[in-house]
Amino acid sequence: MAEFSDFLKLDIRVGTITAAKVFPKARKPAYQLELDFGPEIGSKKSSAQITDHYRPEELVGKQVLAVVNFPPRQIADFMSEVLVLGTYSEGGVILITPDKPVKNGDKLG
């Protein structure tokens, strides 16, 4: 069983998607995302399997939550630097988003 101290090790922040495009080299359908996490963390990239409910053009400008302190992960020829969070729901992944606009880099607490 996980301990509360395990949760505290995660650095989960709000970022705004600034670019999204289809990731043709991914084994499962995915997008390559660029996200702005504010001045402290800056811009990061992520591969996200969210193609069932989202199109690239509707993702730009959306704020999402992501784990920013996992090690980078090589996916095909792309380095995914953060893990964008979502729920495995009927029909595919649904992104976790703040219900009001917040500052990029705000920490889940």
JSON list of C-alpha atoms in Angstrom, two decimals:
[
{"chain": "A", "resi": 1, "resn": "MET", "atom": "CA", "xyz": [0.00, 0.00, 0.00]},
{"chain": "A", "resi": 2, "resn": "ALA", "atom": "CA", "xyz": [1.23, 3.48, -0.83]},
{"chain": "A", "resi": 3, "resn": "GLU", "atom": "CA", "xyz": [2.02, 5.87, 2.01]},
{"chain": "A", "resi": 4, "resn": "PHE", "atom": "CA", "xyz": [1.19, 9.58, 2.09]},
{"chain": "A", "resi": 5, "resn": "SER", "atom": "CA", "xyz": [4.93, 10.25, 1.94]},
{"chain": "A", "resi": 6, "resn": "ASP", "atom": "CA", "xyz": [4.96, 8.52, -1.49]},
{"chain": "A", "resi": 7, "resn": "PHE", "atom": "CA", "xyz": [2.38, 11.03, -2.78]},
{"chain": "A", "resi": 8, "resn": "LEU", "atom": "CA", "xyz": [4.48, 13.93, -1.46]},
{"chain": "A", "resi": 9, "resn": "LYS", "atom": "CA", "xyz": [7.37, 12.82, -3.70]},
{"chain": "A", "resi": 10, "resn": "LEU", "atom": "CA", "xyz": [5.34, 13.68, -6.81]},
{"chain": "A", "resi": 11, "resn": "ASP", "atom": "CA", "xyz": [5.65, 17.20, -8.20]},
{"chain": "A", "resi": 12, "resn": "ILE", "atom": "CA", "xyz": [2.32, 17.77, -9.96]},
{"chain": "A", "resi": 13, "resn": "ARG", "atom": "CA", "xyz": [1.96, 21.13, -11.68]},
{"chain": "A", "resi": 14, "resn": "VAL", "atom": "CA", "xyz": [-0.42, 23.01, -13.96]},
{"chain": "A", "resi": 15, "resn": "GLY", "atom": "CA", "xyz": [0.79, 23.65, -17.49]},
{"chain": "A", "resi": 16, "resn": "THR", "atom": "CA", "xyz": [-0.78, 25.13, -20.60]},
{"chain": "A", "resi": 17, "resn": "ILE", "atom": "CA", "xyz": [-0.53, 23.20, -23.85]},
{"chain": "A", "resi": 18, "resn": "THR", "atom": "CA", "xyz": [1.17, 25.49, -26.37]},
{"chain": "A", "resi": 19, "resn": "ALA", "atom": "CA", "xyz": [1.48, 23.03, -29.27]},
{"chain": "A", "resi": 20, "resn": "ALA", "atom": "CA", "xyz": [0.00, 19.64, -30.18]},
{"chain": "A", "resi": 21, "resn": "LYS", "atom": "CA", "xyz": [0.58, 17.41, -33.18]},
{"chain": "A", "resi": 22, "resn": "VAL", "atom": "CA", "xyz": [0.01, 13.82, -34.21]},
{"chain": "A", "resi": 23, "resn": "PHE", "atom": "CA", "xyz": [2.85, 11.47, -33.21]},
{"chain": "A", "resi": 24, "resn": "PRO", "atom": "CA", "xyz": [3.04, 9.08, -36.18]},
{"chain": "A", "resi": 25, "resn": "LYS", "atom": "CA", "xyz": [5.97, 7.01, -34.81]},
{"chain": "A", "resi": 26, "resn": "ALA", "atom": "CA", "xyz": [4.21, 6.10, -31.54]},
{"chain": "A", "resi": 27, "resn": "ARG", "atom": "CA", "xyz": [3.11, 2.45, -31.28]},
{"chain": "A", "resi": 28, "resn": "LYS", "atom": "CA", "xyz": [-0.32, 3.48, -29.96]},
{"chain": "A", "resi": 29, "resn": "PRO", "atom": "CA", "xyz": [-2.12, 6.60, -31.25]},
{"chain": "A", "resi": 30, "resn": "ALA", "atom": "CA", "xyz": [-0.68, 9.64, -29.45]},
{"chain": "A", "resi": 31, "resn": "TYR", "atom": "CA", "xyz": [0.07, 13.34, -29.69]},
{"chain": "A", "resi": 32, "resn": "GLN", "atom": "CA", "xyz": [3.31, 15.20, -29.09]},
{"chain": "A", "resi": 33, "resn": "LEU", "atom": "CA", "xyz": [2.56, 18.06, -26.73]},
{"chain": "A", "resi": 34, "resn": "GLU", "atom": "CA", "xyz": [4.54, 21.13, -25.71]},
{"chain": "A", "resi": 35, "resn": "LEU", "atom": "CA", "xyz": [3.51, 22.63, -22.38]},
{"chain": "A", "resi": 36, "resn": "ASP", "atom": "CA", "xyz": [4.35, 25.88, -20.57]},
{"chain": "A", "resi": 37, "resn": "PHE", "atom": "CA", "xyz": [4.84, 25.40, -16.81]},
{"chain": "A", "resi": 38, "resn": "GLY", "atom": "CA", "xyz": [5.79, 29.00, -16.07]},
{"chain": "A", "resi": 39, "resn": "PRO", "atom": "CA", "xyz": [9.19, 30.60, -15.33]},
{"chain": "A", "resi": 40, "resn": "GLU", "atom": "CA", "xyz": [10.36, 28.13, -12.66]},
{"chain": "A", "resi": 41, "resn": "ILE", "atom": "CA", "xyz": [10.03, 24.98, -14.81]},
{"chain": "A", "resi": 42, "resn": "GLY", "atom": "CA", "xyz": [9.69, 26.38, -18.32]},
{"chain": "A", "resi": 43, "resn": "SER", "atom": "CA", "xyz": [8.57, 24.53, -21.42]},
{"chain": "A", "resi": 44, "resn": "LYS", "atom": "CA", "xyz": [8.41, 20.71, -21.42]},
{"chain": "A", "resi": 45, "resn": "LYS", "atom": "CA", "xyz": [7.35, 18.03, -23.91]},
{"chain": "A", "resi": 46, "resn": "SER", "atom": "CA", "xyz": [5.09, 15.04, -23.46]},
{"chain": "A", "resi": 47, "resn": "SER", "atom": "CA", "xyz": [3.73, 12.16, -25.49]},
{"chain": "A", "resi": 48, "resn": "ALA", "atom": "CA", "xyz": [0.07, 11.64, -24.61]},
{"chain": "A", "resi": 49, "resn": "GLN", "atom": "CA", "xyz": [-2.33, 8.88, -25.68]},
{"chain": "A", "resi": 50, "resn": "ILE", "atom": "CA", "xyz": [-5.37, 11.15, -25.71]},
{"chain": "A", "resi": 51, "resn": "THR", "atom": "CA", "xyz": [-6.47, 10.84, -29.34]},
{"chain": "A", "resi": 52, "resn": "ASP", "atom": "CA", "xyz": [-9.89, 9.31, -28.62]},
{"chain": "A", "resi": 53, "resn": "HIS", "atom": "CA", "xyz": [-11.45, 12.48, -27.16]},
{"chain": "A", "resi": 54, "resn": "TYR", "atom": "CA", "xyz": [-9.22, 15.33, -28.37]},
{"chain": "A", "resi": 55, "resn": "ARG", "atom": "CA", "xyz": [-7.99, 16.82, -31.64]},
{"chain": "A", "resi": 56, "resn": "PRO", "atom": "CA", "xyz": [-4.64, 18.66, -31.67]},
{"chain": "A", "resi": 57, "resn": "GLU", "atom": "CA", "xyz": [-6.18, 22.05, -32.49]},
{"chain": "A", "resi": 58, "resn": "GLU", "atom": "CA", "xyz": [-8.56, 21.94, -29.50]},
{"chain": "A", "resi": 59, "resn": "LEU", "atom": "CA", "xyz": [-5.74, 21.11, -27.07]},
{"chain": "A", "resi": 60, "resn": "VAL", "atom": "CA", "xyz": [-3.76, 24.32, -27.61]},
{"chain": "A", "resi": 61, "resn": "GLY", "atom": "CA", "xyz": [-4.51, 26.72, -24.74]},
{"chain": "A", "resi": 62, "resn": "LYS", "atom": "CA", "xyz": [-5.89, 23.99, -22.44]},
{"chain": "A", "resi": 63, "resn": "GLN", "atom": "CA", "xyz": [-4.50, 23.84, -18.91]},
{"chain": "A", "resi": 64, "resn": "VAL", "atom": "CA", "xyz": [-3.68, 20.36, -17.62]},
{"chain": "A", "resi": 65, "resn": "LEU", "atom": "CA", "xyz": [-2.04, 18.70, -14.64]},
{"chain": "A", "resi": 66, "resn": "ALA", "atom": "CA", "xyz": [1.23, 16.80, -15.12]},
{"chain": "A", "resi": 67, "resn": "VAL", "atom": "CA", "xyz": [3.92, 15.09, -13.08]},
{"chain": "A", "resi": 68, "resn": "VAL", "atom": "CA", "xyz": [7.06, 17.11, -13.77]},
{"chain": "A", "resi": 69, "resn": "ASN", "atom": "CA", "xyz": [9.64, 15.18, -11.71]},
{"chain": "A", "resi": 70, "resn": "PHE", "atom": "CA", "xyz": [9.63, 11.75, -13.38]},
{"chain": "A", "resi": 71, "resn": "PRO", "atom": "CA", "xyz": [12.76, 10.95, -15.42]},
{"chain": "A", "resi": 72, "resn": "PRO", "atom": "CA", "xyz": [12.44, 11.69, -19.16]},
{"chain": "A", "resi": 73, "resn": "ARG", "atom": "CA", "xyz": [11.28, 8.72, -21.24]},
{"chain": "A", "resi": 74, "resn": "GLN", "atom": "CA", "xyz": [12.29, 7.98, -24.82]},
{"chain": "A", "resi": 75, "resn": "ILE", "atom": "CA", "xyz": [9.28, 7.17, -27.02]},
{"chain": "A", "resi": 76, "resn": "ALA", "atom": "CA", "xyz": [10.38, 6.39, -30.59]},
{"chain": "A", "resi": 77, "resn": "ASP", "atom": "CA", "xyz": [12.44, 9.45, -31.63]},
{"chain": "A", "resi": 78, "resn": "PHE", "atom": "CA", "xyz": [10.81, 11.75, -29.03]},
{"chain": "A", "resi": 79, "resn": "MET", "atom": "CA", "xyz": [11.84, 12.50, -25.44]},
{"chain": "A", "resi": 80, "resn": "SER", "atom": "CA", "xyz": [8.78, 12.78, -23.19]},
{"chain": "A", "resi": 81, "resn": "GLU", "atom": "CA", "xyz": [9.72, 14.96, -20.20]},
{"chain": "A", "resi": 82, "resn": "VAL", "atom": "CA", "xyz": [6.47, 15.06, -18.18]},
{"chain": "A", "resi": 83, "resn": "LEU", "atom": "CA", "xyz": [3.49, 12.78, -17.59]},
{"chain": "A", "resi": 84, "resn": "VAL", "atom": "CA", "xyz": [0.21, 14.50, -18.42]},
{"chain": "A", "resi": 85, "resn": "LEU", "atom": "CA", "xyz": [-2.52, 13.19, -16.11]},
{"chain": "A", "resi": 86, "resn": "GLY", "atom": "CA", "xyz": [-5.88, 11.82, -17.14]},
{"chain": "A", "resi": 87, "resn": "THR", "atom": "CA", "xyz": [-8.45, 9.25, -16.22]},
{"chain": "A", "resi": 88, "resn": "TYR", "atom": "CA", "xyz": [-8.91, 6.00, -18.11]},
{"chain": "A", "resi": 89, "resn": "SER", "atom": "CA", "xyz": [-12.58, 6.51, -18.88]},
{"chain": "A", "resi": 90, "resn": "GLU", "atom": "CA", "xyz": [-15.05, 4.87, -21.21]},
{"chain": "A", "resi": 91, "resn": "GLY", "atom": "CA", "xyz": [-13.92, 5.60, -24.74]},
{"chain": "A", "resi": 92, "resn": "GLY", "atom": "CA", "xyz": [-10.39, 6.76, -23.83]},
{"chain": "A", "resi": 93, "resn": "VAL", "atom": "CA", "xyz": [-8.37, 9.07, -21.62]},
{"chain": "A", "resi": 94, "resn": "ILE", "atom": "CA", "xyz": [-9.92, 12.30, -20.27]},
{"chain": "A", "resi": 95, "resn": "LEU", "atom": "CA", "xyz": [-7.45, 14.98, -19.18]},
{"chain": "A", "resi": 96, "resn": "ILE", "atom": "CA", "xyz": [-7.35, 16.30, -15.61]},
{"chain": "A", "resi": 97, "resn": "THR", "atom": "CA", "xyz": [-7.82, 20.08, -15.80]},
{"chain": "A", "resi": 98, "resn": "PRO", "atom": "CA", "xyz": [-8.34, 22.89, -13.27]},
{"chain": "A", "resi": 99, "resn": "ASP", "atom": "CA", "xyz": [-11.93, 24.15, -13.29]},
{"chain": "A", "resi": 100, "resn": "LYS", "atom": "CA", "xyz": [-10.77, 27.79, -13.29]},
{"chain": "A", "resi": 101, "resn": "PRO", "atom": "CA", "xyz": [-7.75, 29.41, -14.99]},
{"chain": "A", "resi": 102, "resn": "VAL", "atom": "CA", "xyz": [-4.65, 29.35, -12.77]},
{"chain": "A", "resi": 103, "resn": "LYS", "atom": "CA", "xyz": [-0.98, 30.33, -13.15]},
{"chain": "A", "resi": 104, "resn": "ASN", "atom": "CA", "xyz": [1.26, 27.97, -15.08]},
{"chain": "A", "resi": 105, "resn": "GLY", "atom": "CA", "xyz": [3.46, 26.12, -12.61]},
{"chain": "A", "resi": 106, "resn": "ASP", "atom": "CA", "xyz": [0.91, 26.13, -9.78]},
{"chain": "A", "resi": 107, "resn": "LYS", "atom": "CA", "xyz": [1.48, 23.04, -7.68]},
{"chain": "A", "resi": 108, "resn": "LEU", "atom": "CA", "xyz": [-1.13, 20.46, -6.72]},
{"chain": "A", "resi": 109, "resn": "GLY", "atom": "CA", "xyz": [-1.29, 20.58, -2.97]}
]
